[in-house]
PDB file of C-alpha atoms in Angstrom:
ATOM      1  CA  ALA A  25      -3.512  25.225   3.008  1.00 37.00           C
ATOM      2  CA  LYS A  26      -3.973  20.872   2.949  1.00 39.00           C
ATOM      3  CA  ARG A  27      -4.618  19.907  -0.364  1.00 43.00           C
ATOM      4  CA  ALA A  28      -8.146  18.543  -1.000  1.00 42.00           C
ATOM      5  CA  VAL A  29      -7.811  14.951  -2.039  1.00 43.00           C
ATOM      6  CA  THR A  30     -10.512  12.490  -3.385  1.00 45.00           C
ATOM      7  CA  GLN A  31     -12.396  10.824  -0.500  1.00 45.00           C
ATOM      8  CA  THR A  32     -12.163   7.034  -0.519  1.00 49.00           C
ATOM      9  CA  ARG A  33     -13.797   4.055   1.207  1.00 56.00           C
ATOM     10  CA  LYS A  34     -15.650   5.347   3.993  1.00 69.00           C
ATOM     11  CA  ASP A  35     -17.725   7.492   1.774  1.00 82.00           C
ATOM     12  CA  GLY A  36     -17.564   6.106  -1.407  1.00 89.00           C
ATOM     13  CA  TYR A  37     -15.997   7.576  -4.610  1.00 93.00           C
ATOM     14  CA  PRO A  38     -16.775  10.301  -7.058  1.00 92.00           C
ATOM     15  CA  ASP A  39     -18.852   9.192 -10.025  1.00 93.00           C
ATOM     16  CA  SER A  40     -15.698   9.700 -12.536  1.00 93.00           C
ATOM     17  CA  ILE A  41     -13.756   6.884 -10.448  1.00 94.00           C
ATOM     18  CA  TYR A  42     -16.390   4.517 -10.305  1.00 96.00           C
ATOM     19  CA  MET A  43     -16.439   4.932 -14.298  1.00 95.00           C
ATOM     20  CA  SER A  44     -12.838   4.979 -14.810  1.00 95.00           C
ATOM     21  CA  ALA A  45     -12.592   1.742 -12.300  1.00 95.00           C
ATOM     22  CA  ALA A  46     -15.143  -0.067 -14.480  1.00 95.00           C
ATOM     23  CA  ARG A  47     -13.519   0.522 -17.741  1.00 94.00           C
ATOM     24  CA  ILE A  48     -10.248  -0.733 -16.268  1.00 94.00           C
ATOM     25  CA  PHE A  49     -11.922  -3.826 -14.792  1.00 94.00           C
ATOM     26  CA  GLN A  50     -13.591  -4.642 -18.292  1.00 92.00           C
ATOM     27  CA  GLY A  51     -10.214  -4.551 -19.934  1.00 89.00           C
ATOM     28  CA  ILE A  52      -8.250  -6.721 -17.671  1.00 87.00           C
ATOM     29  CA  ARG A  53     -10.950  -9.286 -16.480  1.00 85.00           C
ATOM     30  CA  THR A  54     -10.546 -12.712 -17.860  1.00 77.00           C
ATOM     31  CA  GLU A  55     -13.352 -14.752 -19.795  1.00 70.00           C
ATOM     32  CA  LYS A  56     -15.032 -18.054 -18.577  1.00 63.00           C
ATOM     33  CA  SER A  57     -16.359 -20.692 -20.633  1.00 52.00           C
ATOM     34  CA  ALA A  58     -19.854 -19.955 -21.455  1.00 53.00           C
ATOM     35  CA  GLY A  59     -21.277 -22.744 -19.217  1.00 55.00           C
ATOM     36  CA  ARG A  60     -19.425 -21.520 -15.953  1.00 60.00           C
ATOM     37  CA  MET A  61     -20.470 -17.743 -16.949  1.00 65.00           C
ATOM     38  CA  LEU A  62     -22.522 -16.194 -13.832  1.00 79.00           C
ATOM     39  CA  VAL A  63     -22.874 -12.762 -15.325  1.00 89.00           C
ATOM     40  CA  ARG A  64     -22.441 -11.381 -18.825  1.00 89.00           C
ATOM     41  CA  TYR A  65     -20.012  -8.630 -19.761  1.00 90.00           C
ATOM     42  CA  ALA A  66     -19.703  -6.480 -22.612  1.00 87.00           C
ATOM     43  CA  ASP A  67     -16.775  -7.339 -25.076  1.00 81.00           C
ATOM     44  CA  SER A  68     -13.640  -6.499 -23.468  1.00 70.00           C
ATOM     45  CA  SER A  69     -12.134  -5.728 -27.083  1.00 64.00           C
ATOM     46  CA  ASP A  70     -14.231  -2.370 -27.363  1.00 60.00           C
ATOM     47  CA  SER A  71     -12.922  -1.186 -24.014  1.00 59.00           C
ATOM     48  CA  PRO A  72     -12.005   2.789 -24.185  1.00 63.00           C
ATOM     49  CA  VAL A  73      -8.722   4.071 -23.211  1.00 71.00           C
ATOM     50  CA  VAL A  74      -9.359   5.511 -19.677  1.00 80.00           C
ATOM     51  CA  ALA A  75      -8.014   9.054 -19.194  1.00 82.00           C
ATOM     52  CA  PHE A  76      -7.576  10.185 -15.660  1.00 84.00           C
ATOM     53  CA  LYS A  77      -7.387  14.087 -14.199  1.00 83.00           C
ATOM     54  CA  ASP A  78      -4.409  13.327 -12.026  1.00 85.00           C
ATOM     55  CA  GLU A  79      -2.340  10.598 -10.725  1.00 83.00           C
ATOM     56  CA  HIS A  80      -4.280  10.147  -7.390  1.00 85.00           C
ATOM     57  CA  SER A  81      -7.583   9.246  -9.516  1.00 89.00           C
ATOM     58  CA  ARG A  82      -5.543   7.215 -11.568  1.00 90.00           C
ATOM     59  CA  ARG A  83      -4.155   5.163  -8.417  1.00 89.00           C
ATOM     60  CA  LEU A  84      -7.683   4.960  -6.392  1.00 92.00           C
ATOM     61  CA  SER A  85      -9.375   3.799  -9.749  1.00 94.00           C
ATOM     62  CA  TYR A  86      -6.722   1.050 -10.623  1.00 93.00           C
ATOM     63  CA  GLU A  87      -7.101   0.381  -6.707  1.00 93.00           C
ATOM     64  CA  LEU A  88     -11.193   0.045  -7.151  1.00 96.00           C
ATOM     65  CA  ALA A  89     -10.989  -2.122 -10.350  1.00 95.00           C
ATOM     66  CA  CYS A  90      -8.331  -4.657  -8.906  1.00 92.00           C
ATOM     67  CA  ASN A  91     -10.129  -5.131  -5.726  1.00 92.00           C
ATOM     68  CA  ALA A  92     -13.256  -5.915  -7.580  1.00 94.00           C
ATOM     69  CA  LEU A  93     -11.446  -8.179  -9.683  1.00 92.00           C
ATOM     70  CA  LYS A  94     -10.023 -10.244  -6.745  1.00 91.00           C
ATOM     71  CA  TYR A  95     -13.528 -10.759  -5.432  1.00 91.00           C
ATOM     72  CA  LYS A  96     -15.315 -11.170  -8.731  1.00 92.00           C
ATOM     73  CA  PHE A  97     -16.411 -14.651  -8.008  1.00 89.00           C
ATOM     74  CA  LEU A  98     -18.055 -13.748  -4.893  1.00 92.00           C
ATOM     75  CA  LEU A  99     -19.590 -10.464  -6.429  1.00 95.00           C
ATOM     76  CA  GLU A 100     -20.977 -12.682  -9.463  1.00 94.00           C
ATOM     77  CA  GLU A 101     -22.462 -14.906  -7.073  1.00 93.00           C
ATOM     78  CA  MET A 102     -23.771 -12.508  -4.553  1.00 95.00           C
ATOM     79  CA  LEU A 103     -25.713 -10.995  -7.857  1.00 95.00           C
ATOM     80  CA  VAL A 104     -27.081 -14.200  -8.805  1.00 94.00           C
ATOM     81  CA  ASP A 105     -27.955 -15.692  -5.440  1.00 94.00           C
ATOM     82  CA  SER A 106     -29.963 -12.264  -4.386  1.00 95.00           C
ATOM     83  CA  LYS A 107     -31.808 -12.142  -7.738  1.00 93.00           C
ATOM     84  CA  VAL A 108     -30.201  -8.676  -8.597  1.00 93.00           C
ATOM     85  CA  TYR A 109     -28.810 -10.067 -11.776  1.00 94.00           C
ATOM     86  CA  PRO A 110     -30.187 -10.531 -14.298  1.00 90.00           C
ATOM     87  CA  CYS A 111     -31.767  -6.940 -14.493  1.00 89.00           C
ATOM     88  CA  TYR A 112     -32.897  -6.346 -18.226  1.00 86.00           C
ATOM     89  CA  SER A 113     -32.909  -2.728 -17.493  1.00 88.00           C
ATOM     90  CA  ILE A 114     -29.106  -2.834 -17.041  1.00 92.00           C
ATOM     91  CA  PRO A 115     -27.304  -3.684 -20.530  1.00 93.00           C
ATOM     92  CA  ASP A 116     -23.987  -5.669 -20.639  1.00 92.00           C
ATOM     93  CA  GLU A 117     -21.974  -2.709 -21.110  1.00 93.00           C
ATOM     94  CA  LEU A 118     -22.925  -1.843 -17.559  1.00 95.00           C
ATOM     95  CA  THR A 119     -21.913  -5.133 -15.861  1.00 95.00           C
ATOM     96  CA  SER A 120     -18.793  -4.545 -15.147  1.00 95.00           C
ATOM     97  CA  LEU A 121     -19.676  -0.603 -13.492  1.00 97.00           C
ATOM     98  CA  LEU A 122     -22.349  -2.837 -11.655  1.00 97.00           C
ATOM     99  CA  VAL A 123     -19.669  -5.335 -10.259  1.00 97.00           C
ATOM    100  CA  VAL A 124     -17.495  -2.305  -9.469  1.00 97.00           C
ATOM    101  CA  MET A 125     -19.620  -0.497  -7.529  1.00 97.00           C
ATOM    102  CA  LEU A 126     -21.052  -3.767  -5.469  1.00 97.00           C
ATOM    103  CA  TYR A 127     -17.589  -4.372  -4.397  1.00 96.00           C
ATOM    104  CA  ASP A 128     -17.182  -0.739  -2.891  1.00 96.00           C
ATOM    105  CA  LEU A 129     -20.832  -0.973  -1.497  1.00 95.00           C
ATOM    106  CA  GLN A 130     -19.969  -3.969   0.554  1.00 94.00           C
ATOM    107  CA  ASP A 131     -16.607  -2.527   1.478  1.00 93.00           C
ATOM    108  CA  ARG A 132     -18.653   0.109   3.062  1.00 92.00           C
ATOM    109  CA  LYS A 133     -20.779  -2.526   5.153  1.00 92.00           C
ATOM    110  CA  PHE A 134     -23.781  -1.333   2.833  1.00 92.00           C
ATOM    111  CA  GLN A 135     -23.913   2.292   3.660  1.00 89.00           C
ATOM    112  CA  LYS A 136     -24.953   4.864   1.190  1.00 84.00           C
ATOM    113  CA  ARG A 137     -22.149   6.974  -0.439  1.00 84.00           C
ATOM    114  CA  LYS A 138     -21.733  10.361   0.204  1.00 79.00           C
ATOM    115  CA  ILE A 139     -22.429  12.988  -2.767  1.00 77.00           C
ATOM    116  CA  PHE A 140     -19.126  15.175  -3.078  1.00 72.00           C
ATOM    117  CA  ALA A 141     -19.559  18.874  -3.420  1.00 73.00           C
ATOM    118  CA  GLU A 142     -18.968  20.099  -6.907  1.00 75.00           C
ATOM    119  CA  GLU A 143     -18.789  16.706  -8.192  1.00 79.00           C
ATOM    120  CA  GLU A 144     -20.049  15.928 -11.940  1.00 88.00           C
ATOM    121  CA  LEU A 145     -22.551  13.308 -11.574  1.00 91.00           C
ATOM    122  CA  VAL A 146     -22.589  10.608 -14.137  1.00 93.00           C
ATOM    123  CA  ALA A 147     -26.008   9.301 -15.303  1.00 95.00           C
ATOM    124  CA  GLU A 148     -24.884   5.490 -15.607  1.00 96.00           C
ATOM    125  CA  VAL A 149     -23.030   5.658 -12.161  1.00 95.00           C
ATOM    126  CA  GLN A 150     -26.365   7.024 -10.514  1.00 94.00           C
ATOM    127  CA  GLU A 151     -28.650   4.521 -12.231  1.00 95.00           C
ATOM    128  CA  ILE A 152     -26.398   1.556 -10.853  1.00 96.00           C
ATOM    129  CA  GLY A 153     -26.179   3.215  -7.270  1.00 95.00           C
ATOM    130  CA  HIS A 154     -30.047   3.865  -6.902  1.00 95.00           C
ATOM    131  CA  TYR A 155     -30.399   0.075  -8.365  1.00 96.00           C
ATOM    132  CA  LEU A 156     -27.924  -1.354  -5.689  1.00 96.00           C
ATOM    133  CA  TYR A 157     -29.500   0.653  -2.858  1.00 94.00           C
ATOM    134  CA  ARG A 158     -33.026  -1.004  -3.720  1.00 94.00           C
ATOM    135  CA  TYR A 159     -31.739  -4.091  -2.867  1.00 95.00           C
ATOM    136  CA  MET A 160     -29.025  -3.672  -0.225  1.00 94.00           C
ATOM    137  CA  THR A 161     -30.655  -5.792   2.171  1.00 95.00           C
ATOM    138  CA  LYS A 162     -30.846  -8.734  -0.069  1.00 96.00           C
ATOM    139  CA  LEU A 163     -27.407  -8.086  -1.230  1.00 96.00           C
ATOM    140  CA  ALA A 164     -26.304  -8.302   2.488  1.00 95.00           C
ATOM    141  CA  ALA A 165     -27.860 -11.206   3.126  1.00 96.00           C
ATOM    142  CA  SER A 166     -26.558 -13.032   0.004  1.00 95.00           C
ATOM    143  CA  LEU A 167     -23.139 -12.259   1.297  1.00 94.00           C
ATOM    144  CA  ALA A 168     -23.981 -13.742   4.533  1.00 94.00           C
ATOM    145  CA  ARG A 169     -25.281 -16.989   2.724  1.00 94.00           C
ATOM    146  CA  CYS A 170     -21.940 -17.183   0.933  1.00 91.00           C
ATOM    147  CA  ARG A 171     -19.742 -17.249   3.511  1.00 91.00           C
ATOM    148  CA  ILE A 172     -21.882 -19.605   5.422  1.00 92.00           C
ATOM    149  CA  LYS A 173     -21.846 -21.948   2.266  1.00 89.00           C
ATOM    150  CA  TYR A 174     -18.235 -21.632   2.103  1.00 87.00           C
ATOM    151  CA  ASP A 175     -17.376 -21.597   5.807  1.00 88.00           C
ATOM    152  CA  ALA A 176     -15.586 -18.209   5.174  1.00 87.00           C
ATOM    153  CA  LEU A 177     -14.442 -16.143   8.123  1.00 83.00           C
ATOM    154  CA  SER A 178     -14.069 -13.061   6.055  1.00 83.00           C
ATOM    155  CA  ILE A 179     -14.402 -12.269   2.490  1.00 83.00           C
ATOM    156  CA  GLU A 180     -10.675 -12.922   2.411  1.00 81.00           C
ATOM    157  CA  TYR A 181     -11.333 -16.457   1.878  1.00 79.00           C
ATOM    158  CA  PHE A 182     -12.633 -15.749  -1.837  1.00 78.00           C
ATOM    159  CA  VAL A 183      -9.180 -14.146  -3.106  1.00 78.00           C
ATOM    160  CA  PRO A 184      -7.915 -16.704  -5.413  1.00 75.00           C
ATOM    161  CA  GLU A 185      -4.816 -18.391  -3.909  1.00 73.00           C
ATOM    162  CA  VAL A 186      -2.106 -17.366  -6.288  1.00 73.00           C
ATOM    163  CA  ILE A 187      -2.925 -13.774  -6.053  1.00 74.00           C
ATOM    164  CA  SER A 188      -3.316 -14.444  -2.147  1.00 67.00           C
ATOM    165  CA  LYS A 189       0.291 -15.690  -2.056  1.00 73.00           C
ATOM    166  CA  ARG A 190       1.415 -12.941  -4.342  1.00 73.00           C
ATOM    167  CA  GLU A 191      -0.001 -10.264  -2.072  1.00 66.00           C
ATOM    168  CA  GLN A 192       1.712 -11.979   0.824  1.00 68.00           C
ATOM    169  CA  ARG A 193       5.096 -11.724  -0.745  1.00 72.00           C
ATOM    170  CA  THR A 194       4.464  -8.269  -2.078  1.00 69.00           C
ATOM    171  CA  SER A 195       3.324  -7.096   1.428  1.00 67.00           C
ATOM    172  CA  ALA A 196       6.560  -8.185   3.086  1.00 71.00           C
ATOM    173  CA  LEU A 197       8.760  -6.155   0.922  1.00 82.00           C
ATOM    174  CA  PRO A 198      10.389  -2.597   1.613  1.00 88.00           C
ATOM    175  CA  LEU A 199       8.834   0.487  -0.063  1.00 89.00           C
ATOM    176  CA  CYS A 200      11.273   2.246  -2.588  1.00 92.00           C
ATOM    177  CA  PHE A 201      10.473   5.997  -3.465  1.00 93.00           C
ATOM    178  CA  TRP A 202      12.329   7.935  -6.107  1.00 94.00           C
ATOM    179  CA  ILE A 203      13.000  11.551  -5.147  1.00 94.00           C
ATOM    180  CA  ASN A 204      12.168  13.728  -7.922  1.00 94.00           C
ATOM    181  CA  THR A 205      14.970  16.049  -7.928  1.00 92.00           C
ATOM    182  CA  PHE A 206      13.558  18.157 -10.477  1.00 93.00           C
ATOM    183  CA  LYS A 207      11.285  19.642  -7.725  1.00 94.00           C
ATOM    184  CA  ILE A 208      12.990  18.893  -4.415  1.00 94.00           C
ATOM    185  CA  SER A 209      16.340  17.997  -3.211  1.00 94.00           C
ATOM    186  CA  LEU A 210      17.205  14.848  -0.817  1.00 93.00           C
ATOM    187  CA  GLU A 211      17.812  17.515   2.297  1.00 94.00           C
ATOM    188  CA  ASP A 212      14.328  18.730   1.700  1.00 95.00           C
ATOM    189  CA  VAL A 213      12.798  15.544   1.623  1.00 94.00           C
ATOM    190  CA  ILE A 214      14.728  14.453   4.913  1.00 93.00           C
ATOM    191  CA  ARG A 215      13.651  17.711   6.500  1.00 94.00           C
ATOM    192  CA  ASP A 216      10.088  17.298   5.460  1.00 94.00           C
ATOM    193  CA  LEU A 217       9.804  13.630   6.472  1.00 93.00           C
ATOM    194  CA  GLU A 218      11.774  14.004  10.156  1.00 92.00           C
ATOM    195  CA  MET A 219       9.135  16.816  10.728  1.00 92.00           C
ATOM    196  CA  LYS A 220       6.422  14.075  10.295  1.00 91.00           C
ATOM    197  CA  GLY A 221       8.088  12.014  13.027  1.00 91.00           C
ATOM    198  CA  LEU A 222       9.967   9.499  10.633  1.00 91.00           C
ATOM    199  CA  THR A 223      13.744   8.982  11.924  1.00 91.00           C
ATOM    200  CA  LYS A 224      16.548   7.738   9.525  1.00 91.00           C
ATOM    201  CA  VAL A 225      18.518   4.838   9.683  1.00 91.00           C
ATOM    202  CA  GLU A 226      21.588   3.192   8.409  1.00 89.00           C
ATOM    203  CA  SER A 227      19.942   0.165   6.481  1.00 86.00           C
ATOM    204  CA  VAL A 228      16.716  -2.055   5.985  1.00 85.00           C
ATOM    205  CA  SER A 229      17.778  -4.046   8.824  1.00 84.00           C
ATOM    206  CA  ASP A 230      17.645  -1.632  11.463  1.00 86.00           C
ATOM    207  CA  PHE A 231      13.595  -0.688  10.423  1.00 87.00           C
ATOM    208  CA  ASP A 232      11.405  -0.111  12.957  1.00 81.00           C
ATOM    209  CA  HIS A 233       7.841   1.211  11.795  1.00 80.00           C
ATOM    210  CA  TYR A 234       8.383   5.263  11.890  1.00 89.00           C
ATOM    211  CA  THR A 235      11.573   4.728   9.978  1.00 92.00           C
ATOM    212  CA  TYR A 236      13.603   5.041   6.565  1.00 91.00           C
ATOM    213  CA  ALA A 237      16.674   4.549   4.827  1.00 92.00           C
ATOM    214  CA  VAL A 238      18.614   5.970   2.031  1.00 92.00           C
ATOM    215  CA  ASP A 239      19.343   3.239  -0.550  1.00 91.00           C
ATOM    216  CA  GLN A 240      23.211   2.575  -0.292  1.00 87.00           C
ATOM    217  CA  HIS A 241      23.459   2.476  -3.998  1.00 88.00           C
ATOM    218  CA  CYS A 242      20.841   5.243  -5.501  1.00 89.00           C
ATOM    219  CA  HIS A 243      21.330   8.309  -2.964  1.00 88.00           C
ATOM    220  CA  ASP A 244      18.015   9.454  -4.808  1.00 93.00           C
ATOM    221  CA  VAL A 245      16.114   6.553  -3.499  1.00 94.00           C
ATOM    222  CA  LEU A 246      14.460   6.498  -0.348  1.00 94.00           C
ATOM    223  CA  VAL A 247      13.255   2.732   1.238  1.00 93.00           C
ATOM    224  CA  PHE A 248      10.382   2.446   3.897  1.00 92.00           C
ATOM    225  CA  PRO A 249       9.018  -0.603   5.857  1.00 90.00           C
ATOM    226  CA  SER A 250       5.838  -1.661   3.846  1.00 86.00           C
ATOM    227  CA  SER A 251       3.642  -0.921   7.056  1.00 84.00           C
ATOM    228  CA  LEU A 252       3.633   3.101   6.021  1.00 87.00           C
ATOM    229  CA  ARG A 253       2.618   2.271   2.845  1.00 86.00           C
ATOM    230  CA  GLU A 254      -1.166   4.150   3.006  1.00 85.00           C
ATOM    231  CA  GLU A 255       0.693   7.023   5.228  1.00 88.00           C
ATOM    232  CA  LEU A 256       3.239   7.598   2.552  1.00 88.00           C
ATOM    233  CA  LEU A 257       0.755   7.695  -0.102  1.00 86.00           C
ATOM    234  CA  ASN A 258      -1.379  10.291   1.672  1.00 87.00           C
ATOM    235  CA  LEU A 259       1.662  12.821   2.046  1.00 88.00           C
ATOM    236  CA  ASP A 260       1.875  15.783   0.044  1.00 90.00           C
ATOM    237  CA  LEU A 261       5.153  15.027  -1.232  1.00 91.00           C
ATOM    238  CA  PHE A 262       3.709  12.032  -3.016  1.00 89.00           C
ATOM    239  CA  ALA A 263       0.491  14.050  -4.117  1.00 86.00           C
ATOM    240  CA  ASP A 264       3.010  16.544  -5.722  1.00 90.00           C
ATOM    241  CA  CYS A 265       5.133  14.146  -7.296  1.00 89.00           C
ATOM    242  CA  LYS A 266       8.064  14.930  -5.345  1.00 92.00           C
ATOM    243  CA  LEU A 267       8.493  11.164  -4.379  1.00 92.00           C
ATOM    244  CA  LEU A 268       7.610   8.572  -6.899  1.00 91.00           C
ATOM    245  CA  LEU A 269       6.810   5.062  -5.773  1.00 89.00           C
ATOM    246  CA  GLN A 270       9.004   2.597  -7.503  1.00 83.00           C
TER     247      GLN A 270
END
């Protein structure tokens, strides 16, 4: 049977992912001087330790938090420009959750998210979600105004230059996966990959799209083109921790 994985992006995330991402965002965001601060957050020193139910949830939470952090300036400006913020019914302790959920809302083109079967609902997430839905039209209009104001063809314009350059370098690097030999052998991994249409080549210089190579120095490491990242992370081999991303 195909394993059930946490749905992402198109339908939104379960409440627990939003909460985890908000706590991560709260811990990694940087403070601006008081005069430049658009919105108020709780004290980062009080951020609790984040617990995850599995590796997949951890990855989704960090991805969502880091995406919100990349677009923090845009998201804060949208909240202020639309008059959605300040809202005195939302305490500073929930501002990180507000920003994280706003990022996801605009990423889904301001469509309502799905409530997943057997999902454990979190009151704070439900509160922020309902609040944002009430103002979706104003927030969408604010995003359009921000793009016009800064002559931005897409929201990628708002990614800080240092992060943009780092992402460009990272996206060009091949992906390395360790084989967890406590769970599977190299031969079984190769058999599984070839059943999925991937072809083994001798080296990175021979890469086409659906290809991979065995590292020349570490025979329990496989190397893949960066373009396969999302497909590889959705494989059962990765979900079952038989392949571990370096």
